[in-house]
Amino acid sequence: MNHLITLPIILPLLLATLQLLPVFEKSIERQRVISLVGSLTLVIVSVALLMSASAGNVTLYALGNWDAPFGIQLVGDRLSSLMVLLTSLLLLSANLYASAGDDNQGRYFYPLMMFQAMGINGAFLTGDIFNLFVFFEILLIASYSLLIHGGGKHKTSAAVHYVFLNLVGSAIFLFALGIIYGTLGTLNMADMALRVRELNESEIQLTKIGGMMLLSVFALKAALLPLQFWLPRTYASAPGPVVALFAIMTKVGIYSIIRVQNLIFGDSAGALTDLGQDWIWVLALGTLVMATLGVISAPSVKRLAAHLVILSVGTLLVAVGFGSANSLSAALYYAVHSTLAGAAFFLIGDIIAEQRERSFDRIVAGRSLAQPMSIGILFFIAALTLIGMPPLSGFIGKFLIMKSIDSSSALVWAWPLLLIGSLAALVAFSRAGSTLFWRSNGKPDSSKASATRKFIAVGILLSAAPLMSLFAGPITQYTDATVEQLQAFEHDPTQIMAKGVQQ
Amino acid sequence: MELLISLIIGLLTAVGVFLVLRGRTFPVVLGLTVLSYAVNLFIFSAGRLVIDGAAVLKSGLATPDPVPQALVLTAIVIGFAMTAFAVILAIRARADLGNDHVDGRLPEQSGEQK
């Protein structure tokens, strides 16, 4: 068996544990070295995984050598490899950014970041739905602690909401799993896809209830309309590098929706085909409306960034809810773009808050920034790509999504809302940019300049915008092939059921 | 027995949901605990209820499905850790914010005081 696929889970686990040993626990410098080297290694591992996946290989790994429906398996296909690479890139940039000093505000910053990365990677790689729950809990408990890293009233009160909400979410997740196990008798996602086709009438009703409950839990993680109110406050109060890694968390929810919708409740599922798809479509449109209002009314840069995350969730789920192969492929491109650009913008907001002292990142006239020029350039690039202006990746992503929504009845709803969302972002960015950079008093005070490595971290994330636009061809080929692969799995789920090595 | 078990689960869930919707952190934490009891019982019964079955394996006797039991163990451990975290967070919030309301501030009217 190819053991490479276990590394994105095991490596962060080992590194986090290593950093808790006395030799490293006392020295933040040593932790920094380990974390940076570790996250760089993770990027390399994920690239290797992606190379293998893009050659068409599906890596199946039977944990403990148990054959598929009985043991837990890891599935490294195109979709999960892409998401794992995205996580590693975010982790590297967030750790690089934090190593400038943010990691010192509380204890155990790096171990928690590693545990969180482990949970996220595990959620992407697992092929077992109960294991998905376990990895959700790992990433959640790490995120709970990271959220209050550094302390402070705002963080505590935001964390109370976030933690309680997610604990209720976990309870509903377990109820859903109980119902689904009761009717399907399996937890392996590929096996579930097979069993769903042989249900009788009464079991179909129960499975429908379980499936919808599952969907609502994923919608909570993804921040879909009625369940998105927790996000702005939580994300705006979290420390910069932490929230940069959080940018992938809504995508974990969206990934799970895509996985479950396309594998278990796919075209062959009989009465359960596309379960909840209409709901996703309608609620995603509603999310766009709410996010548009939020973007216009955002009082601070980080709030703006948080509402932009919701806007991207709405955009993505509109494409997922539309449910054609093209729209799904476009959604995957947009997911990569919006994660990287969103994380970069959070970090920019954090730099602004750090340099403006009393007015923080609020969008009001205040003291001049210490480095208006370099921050301004980064802000401008981030704004362009997040609004969706050519020539950067945001434009291509949005264009692909709009092009893929080609039926006239759907188009009437989706196009105006998507475009108005972009317009709102344009207005909000112009207002924020002109206030922050032009309506300031005092000379730039270079003694308050931020560390160069913070700018490098933002630069790594933002460089994706021109690169993804430059290499849009190969990337869309990859996402097209990803959707084809998902459809092939749906057609014949047995091909992603791992077989243990015969002794 | 099915009726009894389902009534218990239903009652626990109702109590849990009611408590989770309260305004102060202590009832909410209690509610989450009760809710996790309901969840655990529910998963346990998802493997079908068997009376007078074999504890592990015995020919001629019905054996209960072992998978939900393993799931319940995992769920109990996770639920326990999460509840511990929620308790600590609630205490921290009480210290940081000066009150034990989930919003961090008391509502304007004191009508919902308990």
Coordinates of C-alpha atoms in Angstrom, one line a residue:
Chain A
M1 CA 0.0 0.0 0.0
N2 CA 1.0 3.5 -0.6
H3 CA 1.5 5.2 2.8
L4 CA 1.9 8.7 1.5
I5 CA -1.8 9.4 1.9
T6 CA -1.5 9.0 5.7
L7 CA 1.1 11.7 6.0
P8 CA -1.2 14.7 5.8
I9 CA -2.9 13.4 9.0
I10 CA 0.0 11.7 10.8
L11 CA 2.6 14.4 10.2
P12 CA 0.7 17.2 11.9
L13 CA -0.2 14.9 14.7
L14 CA 3.4 13.9 15.4
L15 CA 4.7 17.5 15.0
A16 CA 2.0 18.8 17.4
T17 CA 2.9 16.1 20.0
L18 CA 6.6 16.8 19.5
Q19 CA 6.0 20.5 20.3
L20 CA 4.4 19.6 23.6
L21 CA 7.6 17.9 24.8
P22 CA 9.5 20.0 27.4
V23 CA 12.5 20.6 25.0
F24 CA 10.2 22.5 22.6
E25 CA 7.4 23.6 24.8
K26 CA 9.6 26.2 26.6
S27 CA 11.1 27.7 23.5
I28 CA 8.9 29.5 21.0
E29 CA 11.9 29.7 18.6
R30 CA 12.2 26.0 18.3
Q31 CA 8.4 25.6 17.9
R32 CA 8.6 28.2 15.0
V33 CA 11.3 26.2 13.3
I34 CA 9.5 22.9 13.7
S35 CA 6.2 24.4 12.5
L36 CA 7.6 26.2 9.5
V37 CA 9.6 23.2 8.4
G38 CA 6.7 20.9 9.1
S39 CA 4.2 22.9 7.2
L40 CA 6.6 23.2 4.3
T41 CA 6.9 19.4 4.3
L42 CA 3.2 19.2 4.3
V43 CA 3.0 21.3 1.2
I44 CA 5.5 19.0 -0.5
V45 CA 3.6 15.9 0.6
S46 CA 0.3 17.4 -0.7
V47 CA 1.9 18.3 -4.0
A48 CA 3.1 14.7 -4.3
L49 CA -0.4 13.5 -3.5
L50 CA -1.9 16.0 -6.1
M51 CA 0.6 14.8 -8.8
S52 CA -0.4 11.3 -8.2
A53 CA -4.1 12.1 -8.2
S54 CA -3.9 14.3 -11.4
A55 CA -2.3 11.3 -13.2
G56 CA -5.7 9.6 -12.6
N57 CA -4.7 7.4 -9.7
V58 CA -7.0 7.0 -6.8
T59 CA -5.1 6.1 -3.6
L60 CA -7.1 3.8 -1.4
Y61 CA -5.7 3.1 2.1
A62 CA -7.4 0.5 4.3
L63 CA -6.5 1.4 7.9
G64 CA -5.5 -1.6 9.9
N65 CA -5.7 -3.7 6.8
W66 CA -9.4 -4.2 7.1
D67 CA -11.3 -4.5 3.8
A68 CA -13.5 -1.6 2.9
P69 CA -17.0 -1.9 4.3
F70 CA -15.7 -3.2 7.7
G71 CA -12.6 -1.0 8.3
I72 CA -12.1 2.7 7.9
Q73 CA -10.5 3.8 4.7
L74 CA -8.8 6.8 3.3
V75 CA -9.6 7.9 -0.2
G76 CA -7.1 10.2 -2.0
D77 CA -8.9 11.2 -5.2
R78 CA -8.6 14.4 -7.2
L79 CA -11.0 16.3 -5.0
S80 CA -9.5 15.4 -1.7
S81 CA -5.9 16.0 -2.9
L82 CA -6.8 19.4 -4.1
M83 CA -8.4 20.4 -0.8
V84 CA -5.4 18.9 1.2
L85 CA -3.0 21.0 -0.8
L86 CA -5.1 24.1 -0.2
T87 CA -5.0 23.4 3.6
S88 CA -1.3 23.0 3.6
L89 CA -0.8 26.3 1.7
L90 CA -3.0 28.1 4.2
L91 CA -1.2 26.4 7.2
L92 CA 2.2 27.5 5.8
S93 CA 1.2 31.1 5.3
A94 CA -0.6 31.3 8.6
N95 CA 2.4 29.9 10.5
L96 CA 4.8 32.2 8.7
Y97 CA 2.6 35.1 9.5
A98 CA 2.2 34.1 13.2
S99 CA 6.0 33.6 13.6
A100 CA 6.4 37.4 13.5
G101 CA 5.0 37.5 17.0
D102 CA 1.3 36.6 17.1
D103 CA 2.2 33.1 18.3
N104 CA 3.5 34.5 21.6
Q105 CA 0.2 35.9 22.9
G106 CA -0.9 32.6 24.3
R107 CA 0.4 29.2 24.9
Y108 CA 0.4 26.2 22.5
F109 CA -0.3 28.2 19.4
Y110 CA 1.6 25.9 17.0
P111 CA 0.5 22.6 18.4
L112 CA -3.2 23.7 18.1
M113 CA -2.6 24.9 14.6
M114 CA -1.2 21.5 13.7
F115 CA -4.1 19.7 15.4
Q116 CA -6.5 21.8 13.4
A117 CA -4.7 21.0 10.2
M118 CA -4.8 17.3 11.1
G119 CA -8.6 17.5 11.6
I120 CA -9.1 19.4 8.3
N121 CA -6.9 17.0 6.3
G122 CA -8.5 14.0 7.9
A123 CA -12.0 15.3 7.0
F124 CA -10.9 15.6 3.4
L125 CA -9.3 12.3 3.1
T126 CA -11.6 9.9 5.0
G127 CA -14.0 7.6 3.2
D128 CA -16.0 6.8 6.3
I129 CA -18.8 9.0 7.5
F130 CA -18.4 8.4 11.2
N131 CA -14.7 9.1 10.8
L132 CA -15.7 12.3 9.1
F133 CA -17.6 13.2 12.3
V134 CA -14.5 12.4 14.4
F135 CA -12.2 14.6 12.3
F136 CA -14.8 17.3 12.5
E137 CA -14.6 17.2 16.2
I138 CA -10.8 17.3 16.1
L139 CA -10.7 20.4 14.0
L140 CA -13.5 22.0 16.0
I141 CA -11.9 21.5 19.4
A142 CA -8.6 22.9 18.1
S143 CA -10.5 25.8 16.6
Y144 CA -12.3 26.5 19.9
S145 CA -9.0 26.9 21.6
L146 CA -7.4 28.9 18.8
L147 CA -10.3 31.2 18.7
I148 CA -9.6 32.5 22.2
H149 CA -5.8 32.6 21.6
G150 CA -4.5 35.8 23.1
G151 CA -7.7 36.3 25.3
G152 CA -9.9 39.3 25.5
K153 CA -13.6 40.0 26.0
H154 CA -14.6 39.9 22.4
K155 CA -13.0 36.6 21.7
T156 CA -14.6 35.0 24.8
S157 CA -18.1 36.1 24.0
A158 CA -17.8 35.1 20.3
A159 CA -16.3 31.8 21.3
V160 CA -19.3 31.0 23.6
H161 CA -21.7 31.3 20.7
Y162 CA -19.4 29.4 18.3
V163 CA -18.8 26.5 20.8
F164 CA -22.4 26.0 21.9
L165 CA -23.6 26.2 18.3
N166 CA -21.2 23.6 17.1
L167 CA -21.9 21.3 20.0
V168 CA -25.5 21.3 19.1
G169 CA -24.4 20.7 15.5
S170 CA -22.4 17.7 16.6
A171 CA -25.4 16.3 18.4
I172 CA -27.5 16.6 15.3
F173 CA -24.7 15.1 13.2
L174 CA -24.8 12.0 15.6
F175 CA -28.6 11.7 15.4
A176 CA -28.3 11.8 11.6
L177 CA -25.6 9.1 11.6
G178 CA -27.8 7.0 13.9
I179 CA -30.7 7.2 11.6
I180 CA -28.6 6.5 8.5
Y181 CA -26.9 3.6 10.2
G182 CA -30.2 2.2 11.3
T183 CA -31.5 2.1 7.7
L184 CA -28.3 1.5 5.6
G185 CA -26.4 -0.6 8.1
T186 CA -23.0 0.8 7.0
L187 CA -20.9 3.9 7.5
N188 CA -18.5 3.5 4.6
M189 CA -19.5 6.2 2.1
A190 CA -19.0 4.0 -1.0
D191 CA -21.0 1.2 0.7
M192 CA -23.7 3.6 1.7
A193 CA -24.0 4.6 -2.0
L194 CA -24.6 1.0 -2.9
R195 CA -27.1 0.3 -0.1
V196 CA -29.1 3.4 -0.8
R197 CA -30.2 1.8 -4.1
E198 CA -31.8 -1.1 -2.4
L199 CA -34.0 0.5 0.2
N200 CA -37.7 -0.2 0.6
E201 CA -40.4 2.5 0.9
S202 CA -40.4 3.0 4.7
E203 CA -36.6 3.0 4.9
I204 CA -36.4 5.6 2.2
Q205 CA -38.4 8.0 4.4
L206 CA -36.1 7.5 7.3
T207 CA -33.0 7.9 5.2
K208 CA -34.4 11.1 3.8
I209 CA -34.8 12.5 7.3
G210 CA -31.2 11.4 8.2
G211 CA -29.8 12.8 5.0
M212 CA -31.5 16.2 5.5
M213 CA -30.2 16.4 9.1
L214 CA -26.8 15.6 7.8
L215 CA -27.2 18.3 5.2
S216 CA -28.2 20.8 7.8
V217 CA -25.1 20.1 9.9
F218 CA -22.9 20.6 6.8
A219 CA -24.8 23.8 6.1
L220 CA -24.0 25.0 9.6
K221 CA -20.2 24.4 9.0
A222 CA -20.5 26.0 5.5
A223 CA -22.5 29.0 6.8
L224 CA -25.5 28.6 4.6
L225 CA -28.4 31.1 5.0
P226 CA -30.3 30.5 8.2
L227 CA -27.1 29.1 9.8
Q228 CA -24.6 31.8 8.9
F229 CA -25.2 34.3 11.7
W230 CA -22.4 33.0 13.9
L231 CA -19.7 33.6 11.3
P232 CA -19.1 37.4 11.1
R233 CA -18.6 37.9 14.8
T234 CA -16.5 34.7 15.3
Y235 CA -14.2 35.4 12.3
A236 CA -13.9 39.1 13.0
S237 CA -12.8 38.5 16.6
A238 CA -10.3 35.7 16.0
P239 CA -6.6 36.4 15.7
G240 CA -5.3 37.0 12.1
P241 CA -3.3 33.9 11.4
V242 CA -6.0 31.7 13.0
V243 CA -8.7 33.1 10.9
A244 CA -6.5 32.7 7.8
L245 CA -6.6 28.9 8.5
F246 CA -10.4 29.2 9.3
A247 CA -10.9 30.3 5.7
I248 CA -10.9 26.6 4.8
M249 CA -13.4 25.7 7.5
T250 CA -16.5 26.7 5.5
K251 CA -15.1 24.8 2.6
V252 CA -15.0 21.7 4.8
G253 CA -18.7 22.0 5.0
I254 CA -19.1 22.6 1.3
Y255 CA -16.7 19.7 0.5
S256 CA -18.9 17.4 2.6
I257 CA -22.0 18.5 0.9
I258 CA -20.4 17.9 -2.5
R259 CA -19.1 14.5 -1.4
V260 CA -22.4 13.3 0.0
Q261 CA -24.6 14.8 -2.7
N262 CA -22.5 13.3 -5.5
L263 CA -21.7 9.9 -4.0
I264 CA -24.5 8.8 -1.7
F265 CA -27.4 10.8 -3.0
G266 CA -26.3 10.9 -6.6
D267 CA -28.0 10.0 -9.9
S268 CA -28.4 6.3 -9.1
A269 CA -30.0 6.8 -5.7
G270 CA -33.5 6.3 -6.9
A271 CA -36.0 8.2 -4.8
L272 CA -33.2 9.9 -2.9
T273 CA -31.5 11.4 -6.0
D274 CA -30.3 14.9 -5.3
L275 CA -31.8 15.0 -1.8
G276 CA -32.0 18.5 -0.6
Q277 CA -30.6 20.0 -3.8
D278 CA -33.5 22.4 -4.3
W279 CA -33.0 23.6 -0.7
I280 CA -29.4 24.3 -1.3
W281 CA -30.2 26.3 -4.4
V282 CA -32.8 28.5 -2.8
L283 CA -30.9 29.0 0.5
A284 CA -27.7 29.8 -1.4
L285 CA -29.5 32.6 -3.3
G286 CA -30.7 33.8 0.1
T287 CA -27.2 33.6 1.4
L288 CA -26.0 35.8 -1.4
V289 CA -28.6 38.5 -0.5
M290 CA -27.7 38.4 3.2
A291 CA -24.0 38.5 2.4
T292 CA -24.5 41.4 0.0
L293 CA -26.2 43.4 2.8
G294 CA -23.5 42.4 5.2
V295 CA -20.7 43.5 2.9
I296 CA -22.2 46.9 2.4
S297 CA -22.8 47.4 6.1
A298 CA -19.5 46.1 7.4
P299 CA -18.0 48.5 9.9
S300 CA -14.5 47.1 10.0
V301 CA -12.0 45.4 7.6
K302 CA -12.2 42.0 9.3
R303 CA -16.1 42.1 9.3
L304 CA -15.9 42.9 5.6
A305 CA -13.6 39.9 5.1
A306 CA -16.0 37.7 7.1
H307 CA -19.0 38.8 5.0
L308 CA -17.0 38.2 1.9
V309 CA -16.5 34.6 3.1
I310 CA -20.3 34.3 3.3
L311 CA -20.6 35.8 -0.1
S312 CA -18.2 33.2 -1.5
V313 CA -20.1 30.4 0.3
G314 CA -23.3 31.7 -1.4
T315 CA -21.6 31.8 -4.8
L316 CA -20.2 28.3 -4.4
L317 CA -23.4 26.8 -3.2
V318 CA -25.4 28.4 -6.0
A319 CA -23.2 26.5 -8.4
V320 CA -23.4 23.3 -6.3
G321 CA -27.2 23.6 -6.0
F322 CA -27.5 24.1 -9.7
G323 CA -25.9 20.7 -9.9
S324 CA -24.6 20.3 -13.5
A325 CA -21.2 18.9 -14.2
N326 CA -19.9 22.3 -15.5
S327 CA -21.2 24.3 -12.5
L328 CA -19.6 21.8 -10.1
S329 CA -16.3 22.2 -11.9
A330 CA -16.6 26.0 -11.8
A331 CA -17.4 25.8 -8.1
L332 CA -14.2 23.9 -7.4
Y333 CA -12.1 26.5 -9.2
Y334 CA -13.9 29.2 -7.3
A335 CA -13.4 27.4 -4.0
V336 CA -9.6 27.4 -4.4
H337 CA -9.6 31.1 -5.4
S338 CA -12.0 32.3 -2.6
T339 CA -10.2 30.4 0.1
L340 CA -6.8 31.8 -0.7
A341 CA -8.0 35.3 -1.5
G342 CA -10.2 35.4 1.6
A343 CA -7.4 34.2 3.9
A344 CA -5.0 36.9 2.4
F345 CA -7.6 39.6 3.0
F346 CA -8.0 38.6 6.7
L347 CA -4.2 38.9 7.1
I348 CA -4.2 42.3 5.5
G349 CA -7.0 43.4 7.9
D350 CA -4.9 42.1 10.7
I351 CA -1.8 44.1 9.6
I352 CA -4.0 47.2 9.3
A353 CA -5.4 46.7 12.8
E354 CA -1.9 46.3 14.1
Q355 CA -0.6 49.5 12.6
R356 CA -3.5 51.9 13.3
E357 CA -3.5 51.4 17.0
R358 CA -6.6 53.0 18.5
S359 CA -8.9 52.9 15.5
F360 CA -7.9 49.2 14.8
D361 CA -9.3 47.9 11.6
R362 CA -12.5 50.0 11.8
I363 CA -13.3 51.7 8.6
V364 CA -13.0 55.3 10.0
A365 CA -10.5 58.1 9.4
G366 CA -7.6 57.6 11.7
R367 CA -3.8 57.7 12.1
S368 CA -1.8 57.0 9.0
L369 CA -0.6 53.5 8.4
A370 CA 3.1 52.9 8.9
Q371 CA 3.5 51.3 5.5
P372 CA 0.7 52.7 3.4
M373 CA 2.4 51.9 0.1
S374 CA 3.0 48.1 0.5
I375 CA -0.3 47.5 2.4
G376 CA -2.1 49.6 -0.2
I377 CA -0.8 47.4 -3.1
L378 CA -1.8 44.2 -1.3
F379 CA -5.2 45.6 -0.4
F380 CA -5.7 46.6 -4.0
I381 CA -4.8 43.2 -5.4
A382 CA -7.0 41.5 -2.8
A383 CA -9.9 43.8 -3.6
L384 CA -9.6 43.2 -7.3
T385 CA -9.7 39.5 -7.0
L386 CA -12.4 39.3 -4.3
I387 CA -14.7 41.7 -6.3
G388 CA -14.1 39.6 -9.4
M389 CA -12.5 42.1 -11.7
P390 CA -10.4 41.0 -14.6
P391 CA -7.6 39.9 -15.0
L392 CA -7.3 38.1 -11.7
S393 CA -8.7 34.7 -10.6
G394 CA -11.9 36.1 -9.0
F395 CA -13.1 37.2 -12.4
I396 CA -12.5 33.8 -14.0
G397 CA -14.1 31.9 -11.1
K398 CA -17.2 34.0 -11.2
F399 CA -17.3 34.0 -15.0
L400 CA -17.1 30.2 -15.1
I401 CA -19.9 29.9 -12.5
M402 CA -22.2 32.3 -14.4
K403 CA -21.5 30.6 -17.7
S404 CA -22.3 27.2 -16.2
I405 CA -25.7 28.3 -15.0
D406 CA -27.2 28.1 -18.4
S407 CA -30.9 27.3 -18.0
S408 CA -33.0 30.5 -18.3
S409 CA -35.2 29.8 -15.3
A410 CA -32.2 29.5 -13.0
L411 CA -30.2 32.3 -14.7
V412 CA -32.9 34.9 -14.0
W413 CA -32.3 34.4 -10.3
A414 CA -28.6 33.6 -10.1
W415 CA -27.0 36.1 -12.4
P416 CA -28.5 39.3 -10.9
L417 CA -27.7 38.2 -7.4
L418 CA -24.1 37.2 -8.3
L419 CA -23.5 40.5 -10.1
I420 CA -25.1 42.6 -7.4
G421 CA -22.9 40.8 -4.8
S422 CA -19.9 41.9 -6.9
L423 CA -21.1 45.4 -7.1
A424 CA -21.6 45.6 -3.3
A425 CA -18.1 44.3 -2.8
L426 CA -16.8 47.0 -5.2
V427 CA -18.7 49.7 -3.2
A428 CA -17.5 48.3 0.1
F429 CA -13.8 48.0 -1.0
S430 CA -13.8 51.6 -2.5
R431 CA -15.2 53.0 0.7
A432 CA -12.8 51.0 2.9
G433 CA -9.8 51.7 0.8
S434 CA -10.3 55.4 0.4
T435 CA -11.0 55.8 4.1
L436 CA -8.1 53.7 5.3
F437 CA -5.4 55.0 2.9
W438 CA -6.5 58.6 2.0
R439 CA -8.5 60.0 5.0
S440 CA -5.7 59.6 7.4
N441 CA -3.8 62.1 9.4
G442 CA -0.2 62.2 10.5
K443 CA 3.0 61.0 8.8
P444 CA 3.7 57.3 8.4
D445 CA 5.6 56.2 11.5
S446 CA 8.1 53.7 10.2
S447 CA 8.9 52.5 13.7
K448 CA 5.5 50.7 13.7
A449 CA 6.3 48.8 10.5
S450 CA 5.2 45.2 10.4
A451 CA 7.6 42.4 10.0
T452 CA 8.6 41.5 6.4
R453 CA 7.6 37.9 6.9
K454 CA 4.0 39.0 7.4
F455 CA 4.1 40.5 3.9
I456 CA 5.7 37.4 2.5
A457 CA 2.9 35.3 4.0
V458 CA 0.2 37.5 2.5
G459 CA 2.2 37.5 -0.8
I460 CA 2.2 33.7 -1.0
L461 CA -1.6 33.7 -0.6
L462 CA -2.2 36.6 -3.0
S463 CA 0.2 35.2 -5.7
A464 CA -2.4 32.6 -6.3
A465 CA -4.7 35.3 -7.8
P466 CA -2.5 36.1 -10.9
L467 CA -1.2 32.5 -11.1
M468 CA -4.6 30.9 -11.1
S469 CA -5.6 33.3 -13.8
L470 CA -2.5 32.5 -15.8
F471 CA -2.9 28.8 -15.5
A472 CA -6.7 28.8 -15.6
G473 CA -6.5 26.3 -18.5
P474 CA -4.7 23.4 -16.7
I475 CA -6.7 24.1 -13.5
T476 CA -10.1 23.9 -15.2
Q477 CA -8.9 20.7 -16.9
Y478 CA -8.1 19.4 -13.5
T479 CA -11.5 20.4 -12.0
D480 CA -13.4 19.0 -15.0
A481 CA -11.6 15.7 -14.6
T482 CA -12.4 15.9 -10.8
V483 CA -16.1 16.1 -11.6
E484 CA -15.8 13.3 -14.1
Q485 CA -14.1 11.2 -11.4
L486 CA -16.9 12.0 -8.9
Q487 CA -19.5 10.8 -11.5
A488 CA -17.5 7.7 -12.1
F489 CA -17.4 6.9 -8.4
E490 CA -21.2 7.5 -8.2
H491 CA -21.7 5.1 -11.1
D492 CA -19.6 2.4 -9.6
P493 CA -18.9 3.0 -5.9
T494 CA -17.0 -0.3 -5.6
Q495 CA -14.0 1.3 -7.2
I496 CA -13.4 3.3 -4.1
M497 CA -13.6 0.5 -1.6
A498 CA -10.2 -0.3 -0.3
K499 CA -8.9 -3.9 -0.1
G500 CA -6.4 -4.7 2.5
V501 CA -3.0 -6.2 1.5
Q502 CA -3.2 -10.0 1.3
Q503 CA -0.6 -11.6 3.5
Chain B
M1 CA -39.3 -2.1 25.1
E2 CA -39.0 -0.2 21.9
L3 CA -41.7 2.2 23.1
L4 CA -39.9 2.7 26.4
I5 CA -36.5 3.4 24.8
S6 CA -38.0 5.8 22.3
L7 CA -39.9 7.6 25.0
I8 CA -36.8 8.0 27.0
I9 CA -34.8 9.3 24.1
G10 CA -37.6 11.7 23.1
L11 CA -37.9 13.0 26.6
L12 CA -34.2 13.5 27.0
T13 CA -34.0 15.3 23.6
A14 CA -36.9 17.6 24.6
V15 CA -35.3 18.4 27.9
G16 CA -32.0 19.0 26.2
V17 CA -33.4 21.2 23.5
F18 CA -35.3 23.2 26.1
L19 CA -32.3 23.8 28.3
V20 CA -30.0 24.6 25.3
L21 CA -32.4 27.4 24.4
R22 CA -32.1 29.0 27.9
G23 CA -30.3 32.3 28.2
R24 CA -27.6 31.5 30.8
T25 CA -24.6 29.3 30.3
F26 CA -25.2 26.8 33.1
P27 CA -28.5 25.5 31.8
V28 CA -27.1 25.5 28.3
V29 CA -24.2 23.3 29.4
L30 CA -26.6 21.0 31.2
G31 CA -28.8 20.9 28.1
L32 CA -25.8 19.9 25.9
T33 CA -25.1 17.1 28.4
V34 CA -28.6 15.8 28.4
L35 CA -28.7 16.1 24.6
S36 CA -25.6 14.0 24.4
Y37 CA -27.2 11.3 26.6
A38 CA -30.1 11.2 24.2
V39 CA -27.7 11.0 21.2
N40 CA -25.8 8.1 22.8
L41 CA -28.9 6.1 23.6
F42 CA -30.2 6.8 20.1
I43 CA -27.0 5.5 18.4
F44 CA -27.0 2.5 20.7
S45 CA -30.5 1.6 19.6
A46 CA -29.7 2.1 15.9
G47 CA -28.2 -1.4 15.9
R48 CA -31.7 -2.8 16.9
L49 CA -32.6 -3.9 20.4
V50 CA -32.1 -7.5 21.3
I51 CA -33.2 -9.2 24.5
D52 CA -31.5 -12.2 26.0
G53 CA -28.9 -12.1 23.3
A54 CA -25.3 -13.3 23.6
A55 CA -22.9 -10.9 25.2
V56 CA -20.3 -11.6 22.5
L57 CA -20.9 -14.6 20.3
K58 CA -22.7 -17.8 21.0
S59 CA -24.3 -20.2 18.5
G60 CA -28.0 -20.3 18.6
L61 CA -28.4 -16.9 20.2
A62 CA -29.1 -13.6 18.6
T63 CA -26.1 -11.2 18.7
P64 CA -26.6 -7.5 18.8
D65 CA -24.8 -5.4 16.2
P66 CA -21.4 -4.5 17.6
V67 CA -20.8 -1.4 15.4
P68 CA -23.2 1.0 17.3
Q69 CA -21.5 0.1 20.5
A70 CA -18.2 1.1 19.2
L71 CA -19.7 4.3 17.8
V72 CA -21.3 5.1 21.2
L73 CA -18.0 4.7 22.9
T74 CA -16.4 7.2 20.5
A75 CA -19.3 9.6 20.9
I76 CA -19.2 9.4 24.7
V77 CA -15.5 10.2 24.8
I78 CA -15.9 13.1 22.4
G79 CA -19.0 14.4 24.2
F80 CA -17.3 14.2 27.5
A81 CA -14.3 16.2 26.3
M82 CA -16.5 18.8 24.6
T83 CA -18.6 19.2 27.7
A84 CA -15.5 19.8 29.8
F85 CA -14.4 22.4 27.3
A86 CA -17.8 24.1 27.4
V87 CA -17.8 24.2 31.2
I88 CA -14.3 25.8 31.3
L89 CA -15.3 28.3 28.6
A90 CA -18.5 29.2 30.5
I91 CA -16.4 29.9 33.6
R92 CA -14.0 31.9 31.6
A93 CA -16.9 33.9 30.1
R94 CA -18.3 34.5 33.5
A95 CA -15.0 35.9 34.7
D96 CA -14.3 37.9 31.5
L97 CA -17.7 39.4 30.9
G98 CA -19.0 39.7 34.4
N99 CA -22.2 37.8 33.9
D100 CA -23.2 34.3 32.9
H101 CA -25.5 35.2 29.9
V102 CA -24.6 33.5 26.6
D103 CA -24.7 36.9 24.9
G104 CA -22.2 38.2 27.3
R105 CA -24.6 40.9 28.6
L106 CA -27.9 40.8 30.4
P107 CA -31.0 41.6 28.4
E108 CA -32.7 45.0 29.0
Q109 CA -35.8 43.7 30.7
S110 CA -35.1 41.4 33.6
G111 CA -38.3 39.5 32.8
E112 CA -36.5 36.3 31.8
Q113 CA -34.4 36.1 35.0
K114 CA -34.8 32.7 36.6

